[in-house]
Short mmCIF file of C-alpha atoms in Angstrom, two decimals:
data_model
loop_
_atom_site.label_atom_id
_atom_site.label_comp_id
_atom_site.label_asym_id
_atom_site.label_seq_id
_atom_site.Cartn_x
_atom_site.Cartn_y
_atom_site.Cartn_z
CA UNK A 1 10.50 18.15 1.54
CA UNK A 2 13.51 20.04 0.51
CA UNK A 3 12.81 23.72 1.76
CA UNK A 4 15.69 25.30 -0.83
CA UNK A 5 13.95 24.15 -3.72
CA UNK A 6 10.53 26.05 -4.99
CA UNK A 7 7.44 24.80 -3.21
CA UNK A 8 3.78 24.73 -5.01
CA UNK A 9 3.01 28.06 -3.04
CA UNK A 10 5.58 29.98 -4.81
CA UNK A 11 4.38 27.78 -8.15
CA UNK A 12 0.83 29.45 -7.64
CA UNK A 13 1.78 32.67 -7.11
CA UNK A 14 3.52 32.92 -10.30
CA UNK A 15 0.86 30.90 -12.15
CA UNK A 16 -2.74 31.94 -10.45
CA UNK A 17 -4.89 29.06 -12.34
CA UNK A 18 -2.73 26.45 -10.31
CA UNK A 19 -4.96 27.92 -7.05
CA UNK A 20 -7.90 26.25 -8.20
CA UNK A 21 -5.90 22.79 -8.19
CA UNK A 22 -4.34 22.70 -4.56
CA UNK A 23 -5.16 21.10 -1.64
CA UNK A 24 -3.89 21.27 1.96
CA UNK A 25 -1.96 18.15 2.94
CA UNK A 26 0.14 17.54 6.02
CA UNK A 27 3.57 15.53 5.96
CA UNK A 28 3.34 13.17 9.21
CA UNK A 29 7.18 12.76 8.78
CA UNK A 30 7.65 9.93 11.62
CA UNK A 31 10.71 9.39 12.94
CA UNK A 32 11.45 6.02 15.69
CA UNK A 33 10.55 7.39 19.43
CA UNK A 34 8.24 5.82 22.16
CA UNK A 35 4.57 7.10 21.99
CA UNK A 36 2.24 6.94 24.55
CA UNK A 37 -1.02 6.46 23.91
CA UNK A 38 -2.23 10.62 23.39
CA UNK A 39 0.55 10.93 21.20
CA UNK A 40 0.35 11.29 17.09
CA UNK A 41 2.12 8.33 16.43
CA UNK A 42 2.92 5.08 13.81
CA UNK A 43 3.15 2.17 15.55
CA UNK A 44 2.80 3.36 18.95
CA UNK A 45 -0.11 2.36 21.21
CA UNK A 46 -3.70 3.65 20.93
CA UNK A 47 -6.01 5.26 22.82
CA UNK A 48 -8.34 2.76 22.80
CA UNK A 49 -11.32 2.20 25.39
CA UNK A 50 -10.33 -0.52 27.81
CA UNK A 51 -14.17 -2.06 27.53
CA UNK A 52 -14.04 -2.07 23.34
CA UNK A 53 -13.52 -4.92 21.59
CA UNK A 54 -10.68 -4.90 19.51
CA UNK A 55 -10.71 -5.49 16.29
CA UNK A 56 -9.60 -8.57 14.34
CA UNK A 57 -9.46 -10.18 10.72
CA UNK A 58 -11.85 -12.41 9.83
CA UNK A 59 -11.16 -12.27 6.20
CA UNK A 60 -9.33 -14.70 3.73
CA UNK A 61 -5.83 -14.37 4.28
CA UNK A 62 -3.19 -15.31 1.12
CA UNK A 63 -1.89 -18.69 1.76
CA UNK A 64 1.46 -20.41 0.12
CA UNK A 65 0.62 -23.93 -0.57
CA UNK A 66 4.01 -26.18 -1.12
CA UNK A 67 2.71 -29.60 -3.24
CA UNK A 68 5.58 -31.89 -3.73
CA UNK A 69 6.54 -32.82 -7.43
CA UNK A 70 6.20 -36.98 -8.03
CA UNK A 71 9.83 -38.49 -9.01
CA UNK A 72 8.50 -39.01 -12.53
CA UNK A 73 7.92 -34.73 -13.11
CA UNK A 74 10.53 -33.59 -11.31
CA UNK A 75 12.59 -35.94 -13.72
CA UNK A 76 10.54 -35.03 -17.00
CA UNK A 77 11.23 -31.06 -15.76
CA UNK A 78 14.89 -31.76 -15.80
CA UNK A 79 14.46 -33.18 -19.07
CA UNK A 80 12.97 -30.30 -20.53
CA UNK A 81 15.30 -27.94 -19.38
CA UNK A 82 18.51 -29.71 -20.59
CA UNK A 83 17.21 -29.51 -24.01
CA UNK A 84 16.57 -26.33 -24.00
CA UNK A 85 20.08 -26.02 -22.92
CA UNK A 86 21.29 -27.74 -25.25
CA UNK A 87 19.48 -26.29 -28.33
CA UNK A 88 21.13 -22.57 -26.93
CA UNK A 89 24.45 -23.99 -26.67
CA UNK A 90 24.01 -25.79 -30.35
CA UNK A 91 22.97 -21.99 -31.51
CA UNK A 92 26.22 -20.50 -29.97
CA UNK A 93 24.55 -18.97 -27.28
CA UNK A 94 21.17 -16.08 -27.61
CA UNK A 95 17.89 -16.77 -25.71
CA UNK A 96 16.81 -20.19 -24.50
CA UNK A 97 14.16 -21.26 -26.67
CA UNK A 98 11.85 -24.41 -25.47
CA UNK A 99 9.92 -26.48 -27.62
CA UNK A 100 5.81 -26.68 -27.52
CA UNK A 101 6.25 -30.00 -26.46
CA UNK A 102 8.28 -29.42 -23.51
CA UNK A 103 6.36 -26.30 -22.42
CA UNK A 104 2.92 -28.15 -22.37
CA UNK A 105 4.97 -30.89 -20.46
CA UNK A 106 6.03 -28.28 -17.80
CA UNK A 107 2.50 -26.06 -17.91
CA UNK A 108 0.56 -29.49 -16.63
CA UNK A 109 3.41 -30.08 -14.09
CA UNK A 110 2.70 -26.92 -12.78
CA UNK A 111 -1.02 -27.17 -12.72
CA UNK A 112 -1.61 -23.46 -12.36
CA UNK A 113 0.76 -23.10 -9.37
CA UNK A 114 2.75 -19.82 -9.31
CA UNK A 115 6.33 -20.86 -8.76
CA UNK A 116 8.37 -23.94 -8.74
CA UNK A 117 11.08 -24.48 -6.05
CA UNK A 118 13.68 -26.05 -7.80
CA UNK A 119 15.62 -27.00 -4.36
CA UNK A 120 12.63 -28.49 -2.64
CA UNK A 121 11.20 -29.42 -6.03
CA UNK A 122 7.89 -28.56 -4.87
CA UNK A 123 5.26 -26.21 -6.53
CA UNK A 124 4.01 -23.68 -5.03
CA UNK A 125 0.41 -22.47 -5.14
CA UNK A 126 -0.95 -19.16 -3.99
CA UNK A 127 -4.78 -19.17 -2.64
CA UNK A 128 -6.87 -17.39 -0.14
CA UNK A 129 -7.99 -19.21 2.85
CA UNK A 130 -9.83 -17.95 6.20
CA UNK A 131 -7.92 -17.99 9.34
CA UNK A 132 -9.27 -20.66 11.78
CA UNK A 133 -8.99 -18.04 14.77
CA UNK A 134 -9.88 -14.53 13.76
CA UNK A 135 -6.54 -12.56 14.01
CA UNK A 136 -5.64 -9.44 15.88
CA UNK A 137 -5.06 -6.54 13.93
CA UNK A 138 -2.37 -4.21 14.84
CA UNK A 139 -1.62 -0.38 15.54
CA UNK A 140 -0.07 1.14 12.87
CA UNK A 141 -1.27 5.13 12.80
CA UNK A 142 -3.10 7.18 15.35
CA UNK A 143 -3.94 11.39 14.30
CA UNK A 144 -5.20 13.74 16.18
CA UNK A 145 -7.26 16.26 14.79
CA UNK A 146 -5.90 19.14 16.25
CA UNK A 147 -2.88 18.57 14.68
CA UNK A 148 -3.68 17.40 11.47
CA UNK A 149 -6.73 19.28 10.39
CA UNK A 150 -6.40 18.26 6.67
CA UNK A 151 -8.51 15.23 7.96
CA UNK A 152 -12.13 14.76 7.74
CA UNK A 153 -13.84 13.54 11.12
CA UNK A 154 -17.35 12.96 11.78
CA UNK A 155 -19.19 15.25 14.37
CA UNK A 156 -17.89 14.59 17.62
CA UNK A 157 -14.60 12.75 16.32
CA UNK A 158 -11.55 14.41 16.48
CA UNK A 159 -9.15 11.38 16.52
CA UNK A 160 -8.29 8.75 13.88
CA UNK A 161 -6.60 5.56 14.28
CA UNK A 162 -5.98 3.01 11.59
CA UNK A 163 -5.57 -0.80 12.37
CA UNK A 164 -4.64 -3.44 10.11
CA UNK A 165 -3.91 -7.60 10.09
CA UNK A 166 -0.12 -7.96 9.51
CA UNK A 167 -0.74 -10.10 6.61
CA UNK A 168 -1.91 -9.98 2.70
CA UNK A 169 -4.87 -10.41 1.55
CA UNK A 170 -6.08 -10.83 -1.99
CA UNK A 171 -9.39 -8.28 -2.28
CA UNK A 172 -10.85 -8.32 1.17
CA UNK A 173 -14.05 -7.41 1.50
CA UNK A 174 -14.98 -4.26 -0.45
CA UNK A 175 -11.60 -3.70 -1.68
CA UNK A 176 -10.97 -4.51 -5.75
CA UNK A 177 -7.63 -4.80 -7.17
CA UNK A 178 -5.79 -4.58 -3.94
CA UNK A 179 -3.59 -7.03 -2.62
CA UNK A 180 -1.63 -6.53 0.96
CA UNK A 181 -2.73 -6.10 4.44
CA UNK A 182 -6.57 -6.03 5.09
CA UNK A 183 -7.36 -2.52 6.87
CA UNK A 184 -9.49 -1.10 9.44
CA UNK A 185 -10.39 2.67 10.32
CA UNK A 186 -11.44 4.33 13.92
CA UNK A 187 -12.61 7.60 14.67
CA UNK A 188 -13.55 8.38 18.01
CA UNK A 189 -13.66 11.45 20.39
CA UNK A 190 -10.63 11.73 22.79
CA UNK A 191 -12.12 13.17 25.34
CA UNK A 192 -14.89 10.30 25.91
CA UNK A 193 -12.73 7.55 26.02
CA UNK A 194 -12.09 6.30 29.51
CA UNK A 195 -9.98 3.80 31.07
CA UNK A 196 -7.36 2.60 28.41
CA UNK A 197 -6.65 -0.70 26.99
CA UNK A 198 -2.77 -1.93 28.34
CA UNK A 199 -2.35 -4.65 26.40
CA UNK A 200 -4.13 -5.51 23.49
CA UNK A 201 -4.41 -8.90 21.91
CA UNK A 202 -1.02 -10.06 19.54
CA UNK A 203 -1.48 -11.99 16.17
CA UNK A 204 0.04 -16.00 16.27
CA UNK A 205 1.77 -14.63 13.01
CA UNK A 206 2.39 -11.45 10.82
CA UNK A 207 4.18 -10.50 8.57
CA UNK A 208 7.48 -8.92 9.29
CA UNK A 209 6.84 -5.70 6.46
CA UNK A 210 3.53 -4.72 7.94
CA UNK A 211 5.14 -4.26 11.51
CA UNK A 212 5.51 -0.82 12.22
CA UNK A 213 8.46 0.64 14.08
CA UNK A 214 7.17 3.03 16.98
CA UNK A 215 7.64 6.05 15.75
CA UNK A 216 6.33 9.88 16.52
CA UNK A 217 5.25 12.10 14.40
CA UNK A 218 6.11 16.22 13.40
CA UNK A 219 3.04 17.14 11.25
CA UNK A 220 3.97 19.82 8.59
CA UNK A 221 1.20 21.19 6.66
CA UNK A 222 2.17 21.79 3.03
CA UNK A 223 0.23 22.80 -0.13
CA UNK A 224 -0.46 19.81 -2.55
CA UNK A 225 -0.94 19.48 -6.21
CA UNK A 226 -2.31 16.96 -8.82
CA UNK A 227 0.42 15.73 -10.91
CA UNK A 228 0.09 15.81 -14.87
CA UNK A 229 -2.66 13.07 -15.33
CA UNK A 230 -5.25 15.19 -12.94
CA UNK A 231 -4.28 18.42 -14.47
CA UNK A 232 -6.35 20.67 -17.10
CA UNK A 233 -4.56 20.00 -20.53
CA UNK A 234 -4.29 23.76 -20.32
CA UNK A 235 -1.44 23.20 -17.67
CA UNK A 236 0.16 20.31 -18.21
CA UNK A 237 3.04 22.14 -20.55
CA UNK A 238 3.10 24.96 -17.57
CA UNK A 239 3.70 23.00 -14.95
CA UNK A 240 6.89 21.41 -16.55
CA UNK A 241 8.45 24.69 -18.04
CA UNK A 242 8.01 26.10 -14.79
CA UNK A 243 9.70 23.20 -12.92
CA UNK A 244 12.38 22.77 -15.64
CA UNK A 245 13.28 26.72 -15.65
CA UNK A 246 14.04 26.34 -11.64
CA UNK A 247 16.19 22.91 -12.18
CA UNK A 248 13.58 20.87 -10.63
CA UNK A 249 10.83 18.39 -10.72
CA UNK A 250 6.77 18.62 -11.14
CA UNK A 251 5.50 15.39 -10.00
CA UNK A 252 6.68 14.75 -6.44
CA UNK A 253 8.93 17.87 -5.50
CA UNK A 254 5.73 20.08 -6.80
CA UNK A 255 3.08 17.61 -7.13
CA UNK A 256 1.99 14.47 -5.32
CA UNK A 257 4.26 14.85 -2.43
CA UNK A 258 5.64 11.82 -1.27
CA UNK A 259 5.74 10.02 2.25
CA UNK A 260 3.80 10.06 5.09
CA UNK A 261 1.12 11.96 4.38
CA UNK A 262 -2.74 13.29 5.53
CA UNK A 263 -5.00 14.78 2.48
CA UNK A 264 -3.15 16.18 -0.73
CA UNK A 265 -3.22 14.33 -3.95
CA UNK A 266 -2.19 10.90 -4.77
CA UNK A 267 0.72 10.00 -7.07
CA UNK A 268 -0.06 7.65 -10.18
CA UNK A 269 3.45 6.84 -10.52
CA UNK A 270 3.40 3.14 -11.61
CA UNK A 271 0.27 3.28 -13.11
CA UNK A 272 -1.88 5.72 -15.00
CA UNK A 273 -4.86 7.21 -13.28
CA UNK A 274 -7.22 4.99 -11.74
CA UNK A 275 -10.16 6.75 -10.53
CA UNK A 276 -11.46 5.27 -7.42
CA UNK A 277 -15.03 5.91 -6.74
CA UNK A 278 -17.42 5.57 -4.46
CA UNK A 279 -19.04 1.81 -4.11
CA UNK A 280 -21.88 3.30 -2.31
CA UNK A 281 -23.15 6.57 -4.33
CA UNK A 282 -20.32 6.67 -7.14
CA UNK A 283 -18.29 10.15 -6.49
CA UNK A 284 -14.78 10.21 -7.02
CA UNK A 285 -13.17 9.81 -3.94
CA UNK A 286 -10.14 11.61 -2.18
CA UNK A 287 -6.75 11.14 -0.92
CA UNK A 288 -7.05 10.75 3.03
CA UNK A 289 -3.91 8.97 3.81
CA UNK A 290 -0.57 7.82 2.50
CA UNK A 291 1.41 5.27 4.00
CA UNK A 292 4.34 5.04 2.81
CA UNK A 293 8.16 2.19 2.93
CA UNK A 294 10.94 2.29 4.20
CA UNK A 295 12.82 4.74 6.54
CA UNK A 296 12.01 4.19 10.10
CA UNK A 297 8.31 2.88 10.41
CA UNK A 298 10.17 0.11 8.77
CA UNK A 299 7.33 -1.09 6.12
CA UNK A 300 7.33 -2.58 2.82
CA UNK A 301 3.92 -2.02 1.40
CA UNK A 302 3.73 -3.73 -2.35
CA UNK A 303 6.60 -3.47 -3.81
CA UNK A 304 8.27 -0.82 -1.75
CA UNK A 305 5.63 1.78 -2.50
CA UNK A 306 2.69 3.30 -0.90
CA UNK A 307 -0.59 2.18 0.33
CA UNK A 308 -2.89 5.31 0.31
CA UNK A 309 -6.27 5.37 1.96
CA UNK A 310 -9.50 7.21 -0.21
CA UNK A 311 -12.93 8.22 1.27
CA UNK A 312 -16.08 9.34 0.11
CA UNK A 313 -15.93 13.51 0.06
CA UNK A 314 -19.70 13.47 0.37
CA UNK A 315 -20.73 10.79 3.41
CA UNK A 316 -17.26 9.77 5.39
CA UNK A 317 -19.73 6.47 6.78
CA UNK A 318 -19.62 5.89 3.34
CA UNK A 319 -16.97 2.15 2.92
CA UNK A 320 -13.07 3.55 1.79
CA UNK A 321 -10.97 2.62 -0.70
CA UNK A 322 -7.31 0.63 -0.46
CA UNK A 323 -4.80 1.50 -3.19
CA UNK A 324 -1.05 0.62 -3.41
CA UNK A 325 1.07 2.41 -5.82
#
C-alpha cells in the first residue's frame, strides 16, 4: 500500500456515506524469513499438536492423461493442416480457414481430449481421479489472533492455520466452480496445544506453484472498501471523481486492496460479481482471506491471481467457500 497516495480513511472523511461501506482488513505483507512454529507465518511450520492427525487429501485430484495418436490420425491430422495451409497461402495470406470436413476429421481424432502434443503426437486428456494413497497436505498460512483481529475465531480459538494438497483439483467436495488446490482450515487455541509435531508427513508429489516460500509476516491493519459492483448506485460516480481529482485509482488503491490479506472486501476483477453464499443456510458470505501470487511466498494460484477464502458471517462451523480471481 502506497502511504503517499490517499487511503479510504481520508476517502470517508470527505465523503461520510462511504462509512457505512468499510470494513477492517489487515495486509499480512509476507516477506521470505524462517518461522518457527508461534510465529505468523506463510509457509513456515505450524503449531500443530504432536498426537493430531494430520490432515491429508482424499479427494479427486486433476490428472493429465497422454493417449498416443495411431499412425493413420496422426497422418490424416497432417493432412488437414496442410490444406488449410495451403488454401491461406492460395488467398495471399489472412486467417487460416479449415474446411467442415477436415474439422470433423480432427474433432473425432481428438475425442474430447483437451490438447494435442504435436511433438509426442499424443492427445492429451484432462480427468479427475482419486489418489491411491491419501496425500499430505501442506502448511501454507498460520494467524494469530492477537495480531490479526479482523479474523473471526470460534470461542476458545484464537489461532488459524490453513492447509492445503499441493495439487489441483476440479470442484472438491463442497466447492463449485473452483479449480486449484483442495483446502483445509484449523482453528485451535494456542495455549492448549502441547507437545509439537517436528516433522510432519511430505506429499510423493506437488505441485511446484502451490509450494510456499517460508516467509513471516508484518500485519498492517487498513480500512477496506467494496469496489464499484458492491457499491450503492448512489456512489459509484463518487467514488471515481474522487479518485480521479487526487490522480489515482478506486478499485485496488481505494477499494479491494490487493495481496495478502485478512477480512476486507474481495476484488471482482476478472469477473463480475459472483455472490457466494452460504451452502448451509444461504447468507452471503464474507471475505476471510486472500492469498495472493507471486513475490516471495512464491505461488501461482490460477492464472497468477488470487485464491480468497469466504465464510459464513452467521455460524463460522458453517462449510467455506474457495474462489480464485
Amino acid at each position: 500500500m502506497n502511504i503517499d497516495l490517499p487511503g479510504p480513511q481520508t476517502l470517508i472523511a470527505d465523503v461520510p456515506a462511504f462509512a457505512a461501506h468499510a470494513r477492517p482488513a489487515v495486509l499480512l505483507r509476507p516477506a521470505a524469513g524462517a518461522p518457527g512454529p508461534h510465529d505468523n507465518s506463510v509457509g513456515g511450520r505450524l503449531l500443530w499438536p504432536r498426537d493430531e492427525p494430520w490432515p491429508v487429501c482424499r479427494a479427486p485430484h486433476v490428472v493429465h492423461k497422454r493417449e498416443k495418436l495411431s499412425d493413420q490420425d496422426k497422418e490424416i491430422w497432417q493432412d488437414c493442416d496442410r490444406r488449410m495451409k495451403e488454401r491461406r497461402r492460395a488467398r495471399g495470406g489472412g486467417a487460416y480457414v479449415m474446411s467442415e470436413e477436415d474439422a470433423e476429421a480432427q474433432r473425432r481424432i481428438m475425442d474430447g481430449a483437451g490438447s494435442l502434443d504435436m511433438i509426442t503426437w499424443e492427445r492429451i486428456r484432462t480427468v479427475s481421479e482419486a489418489p491411491a494413497v491419501p496425500v499430505p497436505m501442506v502448511p501454507v498460512l498460520q494467524l494469530r489472533a492477537g495480531d490479526v483481529p479482523v479474523l473471526p475465531m470460534p470461542e476458545g480459538a484464537d489461532l488459524l492455520q490453513l492447509l492445503w494438497c499441493p495439487d489441483d483439483h476440479s470442484e472438491p467436495p463442497g466447492q463449485r466452480n473452483y479449480w486449484g488446490p483442495n483446502v483445509e482450515l484449523r482453528f485451535r487455541a494456542e495455549g492448549a496445544v502441547g507437545p509439537i509435531l517436528d516433522d510432519p508427513p511430505q506429499p510423493e508429489h506437488a505441485e511446484d506453484v502451490y509450494l510456499p516460500n517460508p516467509c513471516l509476516l508484518d500485519p498492517f491493519r487498513v480500512v477496506d472498501l467494496p469496489e464499484q459492483d458492491e457499491l450503492p448506485e448512489e456512489l459509484v460516480e463518487t467514488a471515481q471523481e474522487w479518485a480521479e481529482a487526487r490522480d489515482t485509482e478506486y478499485a485496488r488503491t481505494l477499494a479491494c486492496l490487493p495481496g495478502w490479506k485478512a477480512g476486507g472486501w474481495p476484488s471482482w476483477h476478472l469477473t463480475d460479481l459472483v455472490p457466494i453464499d452460504c451452502a448451509a443456510c444461504g447468507t452471503r458470505m464474507r471475505l476471510l482471506l486472500t492469498l495472493d501470487s507471486g513475490k516471495d511466498p512464491g505461488l501461482n494460484l490460477g492464472r497468477f491471481g488470487e485464491l480468497r477464502v469466504f465464510t459464513c458471517p452467521t455460524d463460522l462451523s458453517h462449510p467455506f467457500r474457495l474462489n480464485v480471481q
